[in-house]
Amino acid sequence: MSNGVPGVSDYQGPAGGWGAVKAVTASVFSQKAIARDVIAMFRMNQVKGFDCPGCAWPDPSHRSPMELCENGVKAVSWETTSKKASPEFFRQHTVAALWKYSDYELENVGRLTHPMKYDAVTDTWQAVEWQVAFAEIGERLRSYDSPERVEFYTSGRTSNEAAFLYQLFAREYGSSNFPDCSNMCHGPTSVGLTSAIGLGKGTVELDDFAHCDLVICIGHNPGTNHPRMLTTLREVAQRGGRIISINPLAERGLERFSFPQSPTDMLKGHATTLSNDYYQVKMGGDASLLKGIMKALIEMDEARTLLGQEPCLDRAFLAEHTHGYQALYADLHRCHWAELEQDSGLSRSQMEDLAYRYDRSKATIICYGLGITQHKNGTENVQQLVNLLLLKGNIGKRGAGICPLRGHSNVQGDRSVGINEAAPEAFLLRLEAHFGIRVPRKHGRSSVESIRAIENGEAQALICMGGNLAVAMPQPQRTFEAMKKLDLQVHVATKLNRSHLLMAKHNYLFPALGRTERDMQASGIQSVTVEDSMSMVHASCGALKPASRWLKSEPAIVAGLARATLPDSPVNWEAMTDNYALIREAIASVIPAFANYNARIAEPGGFRMDTPASRREWRTESGKANFIVSRQHAVDRQNQPDDALVLATLRSHDQYNTTLYGMNDRYRGITGRRDVVFLSQAEAETRGLVEGDVINIQALEDNGEPSVERAMYGLTVVVYRMAAGSIGAYLPEANVLLSLDAVDTQSLTPAYKSVPVIIRKAM
Ligand SMILES: Nc1nc2c(c(=O)[nH]1)N[C@H]1C(S)=C(S)[C@@H](COP(=O)(O)OP(=O)(O)OC[C@H]3O[C@@H](n4cnc5c(=O)[nH]c(N)nc54)[C@H](O)[C@@H]3O)O[C@H]1N2
Ligand SMILES: Nc1nc2c(c(=O)[nH]1)N[C@H]1C(S)=C(S)[C@@H](COP(=O)(O)OP(=O)(O)OC[C@H]3O[C@@H](n4cnc5c(=O)[nH]c(N)nc54)[C@H](O)[C@@H]3O)O[C@H]1N2
Ligand SMILES: [Mo]
């Protein structure tokens, strides 16, 4: 408690350390997953183990005996829990009763054990035979007037094998509607990096961190979301590399870290300082900040050239490898410092400071996350990061490059194997040739477009391979109502969540094997493969006894649906389900980057997907790396009242997207509650607020009017070390403030991190 506000204190410790060890123990106990977990942990991210479902940070090739982290353990205990959501449980609880459960309570019921079908008369989920369910769904899917009425959603835990079969099924059926969780996080990465460097993924590999002298961490929170990254940052800091953080909030994971697997750190209470240089940009202010840094760098370069000193820019690289520098130069020349300062909330001298530090580095890596992408100008933000790197030749050389921190553990792999609503023609041609089928050419729908199509009745059926789509998307006021208009809904999941309670006319809920579980098929135990944030593909093999004997693997579920829907399909679904090596052979035939797939994943650590930009091969229209000028702002301040704030939705430390493991946010000092907002001291003072005050929030419409529907009431103010002009609140609770229409103009990723709002003290 600080200032006597219950559940709010000032967290003094480092990230990691004993706090992490305590949290690990608590999470294992609370899920009653003790004995099973011990085996599970030892196998996680080991050469022959399973891939941690926590995040997409890569595994070092020199693995420590236990390559695990607090949040990885939480993810695994959550999956390996001995609690069960059995048919008996569902018989006793109507959907109306379950609706009253919190999101935490819903998943905490335990693992789904049986395939279920919704019975509207009793308002309950009831067990159904797999084959009966498949046949009914197949018949329904065949009954629609167009296959384009069906949406195929993928959440990024799905393996390459399952995802490939899934898109094959959807395309053979005739739909290219692939809403996907990457549409909610790194859509701007796919679009922005493809246009800038001809590769929609990062260019660095883990080894680059051993050779950089500067890492810029902008708009991401590794202490919570990619905890294993802290070990890498610690190594950088310990060998004298610099880490600069750019984030509106002071995030403990970027400041100090105590490595739970280091005896010295743990026994002597030692912590490594990660980032001394912390710049608290305003929410949504990154494009202006990045412009400011580039402007300062170019001014410095010009001054140096005049004095006959070594230039700041890598002129040889600019000449040989880039396109569009003149336009960037002209734009930066036109920008006014006063505006850049106002938009970013940082001073000119801070931006010059950043430029100076950047210039001193011989090899820089920029790491970024949702603080960059989830804005109306998310794609342009990503492109500005590339611009900054290109000015000094920091792409395609050792120790340098761009490093998006992806989300779900296989979100990148799912896209690599064909989850793409606008797939390239070459891929579709090869898919047709390999399987002897016809697939549609018309581009399909991504997540926001799918929800809109469901809302306006254009889409009739939704199949979800994992996830919690209705809760993960903005504005539940609209998404929840939309789902109830569907004719058919099929969810493949491990745990119960709110999306499973939004009843369409016909509903099925299928329990899938998790990553940790043994996947036994006709040819023996199967491995699947996944791709991490740095394009490394490797095998993952579950070892634990499945939560129930009625579970099916995701590939088997897709194959079952496909055969029931397409009885005459020439695809040998059965053989591929019996032996996943055959799925990988098919992937290798259709996608050249996966040539020799089976042989290459047999190597310890797997293989790296080809990343042409890493060797300065630019697959862009210009044939060069492109400088792209930014023209947009995250928030249009024109129509807004002077006291408007920009709100970002945040993840707590005890949370995985819509999954809540608990009610604490340890590194931000919050215990046992989520009904809080974070505000800076300066902002609180200006408004006559103190910590503990209760406020209401209203989102602002484009015309500056406070919205009546998009509002939250009764939130408690927490004064936090953060940028003025900004406010933070937790997802998914704060999703009611978002608008389904506020999206990145190029990728359609929702602007989850810049909602204009006003706040008022509650009466
Ligand atoms: N434990 C755990 N791990 C996870 C997840 C999880 O929920 N829990 N989610 C997974 C998924 S799907 C994803 S996509 C990743 C997400 O990982 P991150 O990219 O780290 O995502 P967030 O925590 O949403 O936000 C990151 C940071 O952005 C900052 N920020 C907010 N607005 C701005 C801004 O305008 N500018 C800047 N510069 N920064 C800003 C916030 O203060 C926060 O520190 O993590 C993955 N890993
Ligand atoms: N306001 C706000 N909203 C956001 C974000 C934000 O920053 N702010 N971030 C967005 C981001 S980055 C993302 S990626 C989305 C996430 O959106 P989703 O991926 O749709 O949601 P999750 O919460 O990750 O999904 C949780 C569910 O996945 C199921 N599940 C878990 N493991 C498995 C498995 O192995 N197989 C199957 N079939 N199912 C499994 C469980 O049933 C669980 O309930 O949310 C987005 N929503
Ligand atoms: Mo994500």
PDB file of N, CA and C in Angstrom, residues 50-90:
ATOM      1  N   PHE A  50       9.461 -29.520 -25.825  1.00  0.00           N
ATOM      2  CA  PHE A  50       8.436 -28.800 -26.572  1.00  0.00           C
ATOM      3  C   PHE A  50       8.744 -27.322 -26.523  1.00  0.00           C
ATOM      4  N   ASP A  51       8.214 -26.603 -27.496  1.00  0.00           N
ATOM      5  CA  ASP A  51       8.451 -25.175 -27.574  1.00  0.00           C
ATOM      6  C   ASP A  51       7.565 -24.486 -26.546  1.00  0.00           C
ATOM      7  N   CYS A  52       8.127 -23.546 -25.824  1.00  0.00           N
ATOM      8  CA  CYS A  52       7.331 -22.856 -24.804  1.00  0.00           C
ATOM      9  C   CYS A  52       6.215 -22.072 -25.481  1.00  0.00           C
ATOM     10  N   PRO A  53       4.969 -22.271 -25.033  1.00  0.00           N
ATOM     11  CA  PRO A  53       3.863 -21.541 -25.652  1.00  0.00           C
ATOM     12  C   PRO A  53       3.812 -20.071 -25.214  1.00  0.00           C
ATOM     13  N   GLY A  54       4.796 -19.628 -24.406  1.00  0.00           N
ATOM     14  CA  GLY A  54       4.752 -18.275 -23.864  1.00  0.00           C
ATOM     15  C   GLY A  54       5.012 -17.183 -24.873  1.00  0.00           C
ATOM     16  N   CYS A  55       6.176 -17.210 -25.514  1.00  0.00           N
ATOM     17  CA  CYS A  55       6.452 -16.110 -26.443  1.00  0.00           C
ATOM     18  C   CYS A  55       7.335 -16.606 -27.574  1.00  0.00           C
ATOM     19  N   ALA A  56       7.678 -15.706 -28.484  1.00  0.00           N
ATOM     20  CA  ALA A  56       8.395 -16.106 -29.694  1.00  0.00           C
ATOM     21  C   ALA A  56       9.866 -15.713 -29.648  1.00  0.00           C
ATOM     22  N   TRP A  57      10.388 -15.395 -28.459  1.00  0.00           N
ATOM     23  CA  TRP A  57      11.814 -15.106 -28.341  1.00  0.00           C
ATOM     24  C   TRP A  57      12.588 -16.395 -28.615  1.00  0.00           C
ATOM     25  N   PRO A  58      13.680 -16.327 -29.394  1.00  0.00           N
ATOM     26  CA  PRO A  58      14.382 -17.565 -29.771  1.00  0.00           C
ATOM     27  C   PRO A  58      15.151 -18.205 -28.614  1.00  0.00           C
ATOM     28  N   ASP A  59      15.558 -19.442 -28.845  1.00  0.00           N
ATOM     29  CA  ASP A  59      16.332 -20.170 -27.844  1.00  0.00           C
ATOM     30  C   ASP A  59      17.807 -20.077 -28.205  1.00  0.00           C
ATOM     31  N   PRO A  60      18.645 -19.846 -27.214  1.00  0.00           N
ATOM     32  CA  PRO A  60      20.079 -19.837 -27.511  1.00  0.00           C
ATOM     33  C   PRO A  60      20.525 -21.236 -27.885  1.00  0.00           C
ATOM     34  N   SER A  61      21.535 -21.357 -28.761  1.00  0.00           N
ATOM     35  CA  SER A  61      21.952 -22.701 -29.163  1.00  0.00           C
ATOM     36  C   SER A  61      22.735 -23.362 -28.034  1.00  0.00           C
ATOM     37  N   HIS A  62      23.424 -22.535 -27.204  1.00  0.00           N
ATOM     38  CA  HIS A  62      24.101 -23.093 -26.029  1.00  0.00           C
ATOM     39  C   HIS A  62      23.089 -23.030 -24.878  1.00  0.00           C
ATOM     40  N   ARG A  63      22.215 -24.008 -24.808  1.00  0.00           N
ATOM     41  CA  ARG A  63      21.123 -23.928 -23.844  1.00  0.00           C
ATOM     42  C   ARG A  63      21.586 -24.169 -22.419  1.00  0.00           C
ATOM     43  N   SER A  64      21.042 -23.384 -21.513  1.00  0.00           N
ATOM     44  CA  SER A  64      21.280 -23.668 -20.102  1.00  0.00           C
ATOM     45  C   SER A  64      20.407 -24.876 -19.760  1.00  0.00           C
ATOM     46  N   PRO A  65      20.724 -25.596 -18.686  1.00  0.00           N
ATOM     47  CA  PRO A  65      19.978 -26.829 -18.410  1.00  0.00           C
ATOM     48  C   PRO A  65      18.474 -26.569 -18.327  1.00  0.00           C
ATOM     49  N   MET A  66      18.088 -25.408 -17.838  1.00  0.00           N
ATOM     50  CA  MET A  66      16.658 -25.100 -17.805  1.00  0.00           C
ATOM     51  C   MET A  66      16.459 -23.746 -18.459  1.00  0.00           C
ATOM     52  N   GLU A  67      16.072 -23.727 -19.708  1.00  0.00           N
ATOM     53  CA  GLU A  67      15.845 -22.455 -20.371  1.00  0.00           C
ATOM     54  C   GLU A  67      14.376 -22.120 -20.165  1.00  0.00           C
ATOM     55  N   LEU A  68      14.074 -21.472 -19.065  1.00  0.00           N
ATOM     56  CA  LEU A  68      12.675 -21.181 -18.789  1.00  0.00           C
ATOM     57  C   LEU A  68      12.570 -19.825 -18.112  1.00  0.00           C
ATOM     58  N   CYS A  69      11.374 -19.334 -18.028  1.00  0.00           N
ATOM     59  CA  CYS A  69      11.172 -18.053 -17.387  1.00  0.00           C
ATOM     60  C   CYS A  69       9.854 -18.081 -16.641  1.00  0.00           C
ATOM     61  N   GLU A  70       9.653 -17.077 -15.819  1.00  0.00           N
ATOM     62  CA  GLU A  70       8.452 -17.038 -14.986  1.00  0.00           C
ATOM     63  C   GLU A  70       7.186 -17.149 -15.830  1.00  0.00           C
ATOM     64  N   ASN A  71       7.120 -16.353 -16.872  1.00  0.00           N
ATOM     65  CA  ASN A  71       5.864 -16.362 -17.618  1.00  0.00           C
ATOM     66  C   ASN A  71       5.707 -17.599 -18.490  1.00  0.00           C
ATOM     67  N   GLY A  72       6.841 -18.207 -18.864  1.00  0.00           N
ATOM     68  CA  GLY A  72       6.777 -19.495 -19.539  1.00  0.00           C
ATOM     69  C   GLY A  72       6.179 -20.536 -18.593  1.00  0.00           C
ATOM     70  N   VAL A  73       6.623 -20.503 -17.350  1.00  0.00           N
ATOM     71  CA  VAL A  73       6.100 -21.455 -16.362  1.00  0.00           C
ATOM     72  C   VAL A  73       4.604 -21.238 -16.162  1.00  0.00           C
ATOM     73  N   LYS A  74       4.198 -19.966 -16.102  1.00  0.00           N
ATOM     74  CA  LYS A  74       2.761 -19.698 -15.937  1.00  0.00           C
ATOM     75  C   LYS A  74       1.987 -20.279 -17.116  1.00  0.00           C
ATOM     76  N   ALA A  75       2.489 -20.059 -18.327  1.00  0.00           N
ATOM     77  CA  ALA A  75       1.784 -20.558 -19.515  1.00  0.00           C
ATOM     78  C   ALA A  75       1.683 -22.073 -19.464  1.00  0.00           C
ATOM     79  N   VAL A  76       2.786 -22.730 -19.040  1.00  0.00           N
ATOM     80  CA  VAL A  76       2.780 -24.189 -19.011  1.00  0.00           C
ATOM     81  C   VAL A  76       1.889 -24.725 -17.890  1.00  0.00           C
ATOM     82  N   SER A  77       1.958 -24.127 -16.700  1.00  0.00           N
ATOM     83  CA  SER A  77       1.083 -24.637 -15.620  1.00  0.00           C
ATOM     84  C   SER A  77      -0.374 -24.427 -15.987  1.00  0.00           C
ATOM     85  N   TRP A  78      -0.636 -23.324 -16.677  1.00  0.00           N
ATOM     86  CA  TRP A  78      -2.018 -23.038 -17.078  1.00  0.00           C
ATOM     87  C   TRP A  78      -2.531 -24.137 -18.003  1.00  0.00           C
ATOM     88  N   GLU A  79      -1.634 -24.635 -18.869  1.00  0.00           N
ATOM     89  CA  GLU A  79      -2.041 -25.685 -19.813  1.00  0.00           C
ATOM     90  C   GLU A  79      -2.037 -27.065 -19.159  1.00  0.00           C
ATOM     91  N   THR A  80      -1.080 -27.318 -18.260  1.00  0.00           N
ATOM     92  CA  THR A  80      -0.948 -28.679 -17.719  1.00  0.00           C
ATOM     93  C   THR A  80      -1.757 -28.853 -16.433  1.00  0.00           C
ATOM     94  N   THR A  81      -2.597 -27.920 -16.120  1.00  0.00           N
ATOM     95  CA  THR A  81      -3.405 -27.986 -14.899  1.00  0.00           C
ATOM     96  C   THR A  81      -4.180 -29.304 -14.819  1.00  0.00           C
ATOM     97  N   SER A  82      -4.426 -29.763 -13.584  1.00  0.00           N
ATOM     98  CA  SER A  82      -5.245 -30.978 -13.463  1.00  0.00           C
ATOM     99  C   SER A  82      -6.737 -30.632 -13.370  1.00  0.00           C
ATOM    100  N   LYS A  83      -7.076 -29.327 -13.384  1.00  0.00           N
ATOM    101  CA  LYS A  83      -8.499 -28.946 -13.357  1.00  0.00           C
ATOM    102  C   LYS A  83      -9.139 -29.242 -14.720  1.00  0.00           C
ATOM    103  N   LYS A  84     -10.410 -29.613 -14.697  1.00  0.00           N
ATOM    104  CA  LYS A  84     -11.071 -30.036 -15.942  1.00  0.00           C
ATOM    105  C   LYS A  84     -12.420 -29.344 -16.142  1.00  0.00           C
ATOM    106  N   ALA A  85     -12.696 -28.969 -17.386  1.00  0.00           N
ATOM    107  CA  ALA A  85     -14.037 -28.483 -17.751  1.00  0.00           C
ATOM    108  C   ALA A  85     -14.730 -29.655 -18.451  1.00  0.00           C
ATOM    109  N   SER A  86     -15.312 -30.530 -17.662  1.00  0.00           N
ATOM    110  CA  SER A  86     -15.849 -31.798 -18.170  1.00  0.00           C
ATOM    111  C   SER A  86     -17.314 -31.640 -18.590  1.00  0.00           C
ATOM    112  N   PRO A  87     -17.862 -32.631 -19.304  1.00  0.00           N
ATOM    113  CA  PRO A  87     -19.288 -32.577 -19.658  1.00  0.00           C
ATOM    114  C   PRO A  87     -20.168 -32.433 -18.415  1.00  0.00           C
ATOM    115  N   GLU A  88     -19.738 -33.050 -17.326  1.00  0.00           N
ATOM    116  CA  GLU A  88     -20.472 -32.952 -16.051  1.00  0.00           C
ATOM    117  C   GLU A  88     -20.565 -31.479 -15.620  1.00  0.00           C
ATOM    118  N   PHE A  89     -19.433 -30.788 -15.701  1.00  0.00           N
ATOM    119  CA  PHE A  89     -19.415 -29.365 -15.344  1.00  0.00           C
ATOM    120  C   PHE A  89     -20.397 -28.582 -16.220  1.00  0.00           C
ATOM    121  N   PHE A  90     -20.355 -28.853 -17.517  1.00  0.00           N
ATOM    122  CA  PHE A  90     -21.223 -28.085 -18.430  1.00  0.00           C
ATOM    123  C   PHE A  90     -22.703 -28.402 -18.205  1.00  0.00           C
TER     124      PHE A  90
END
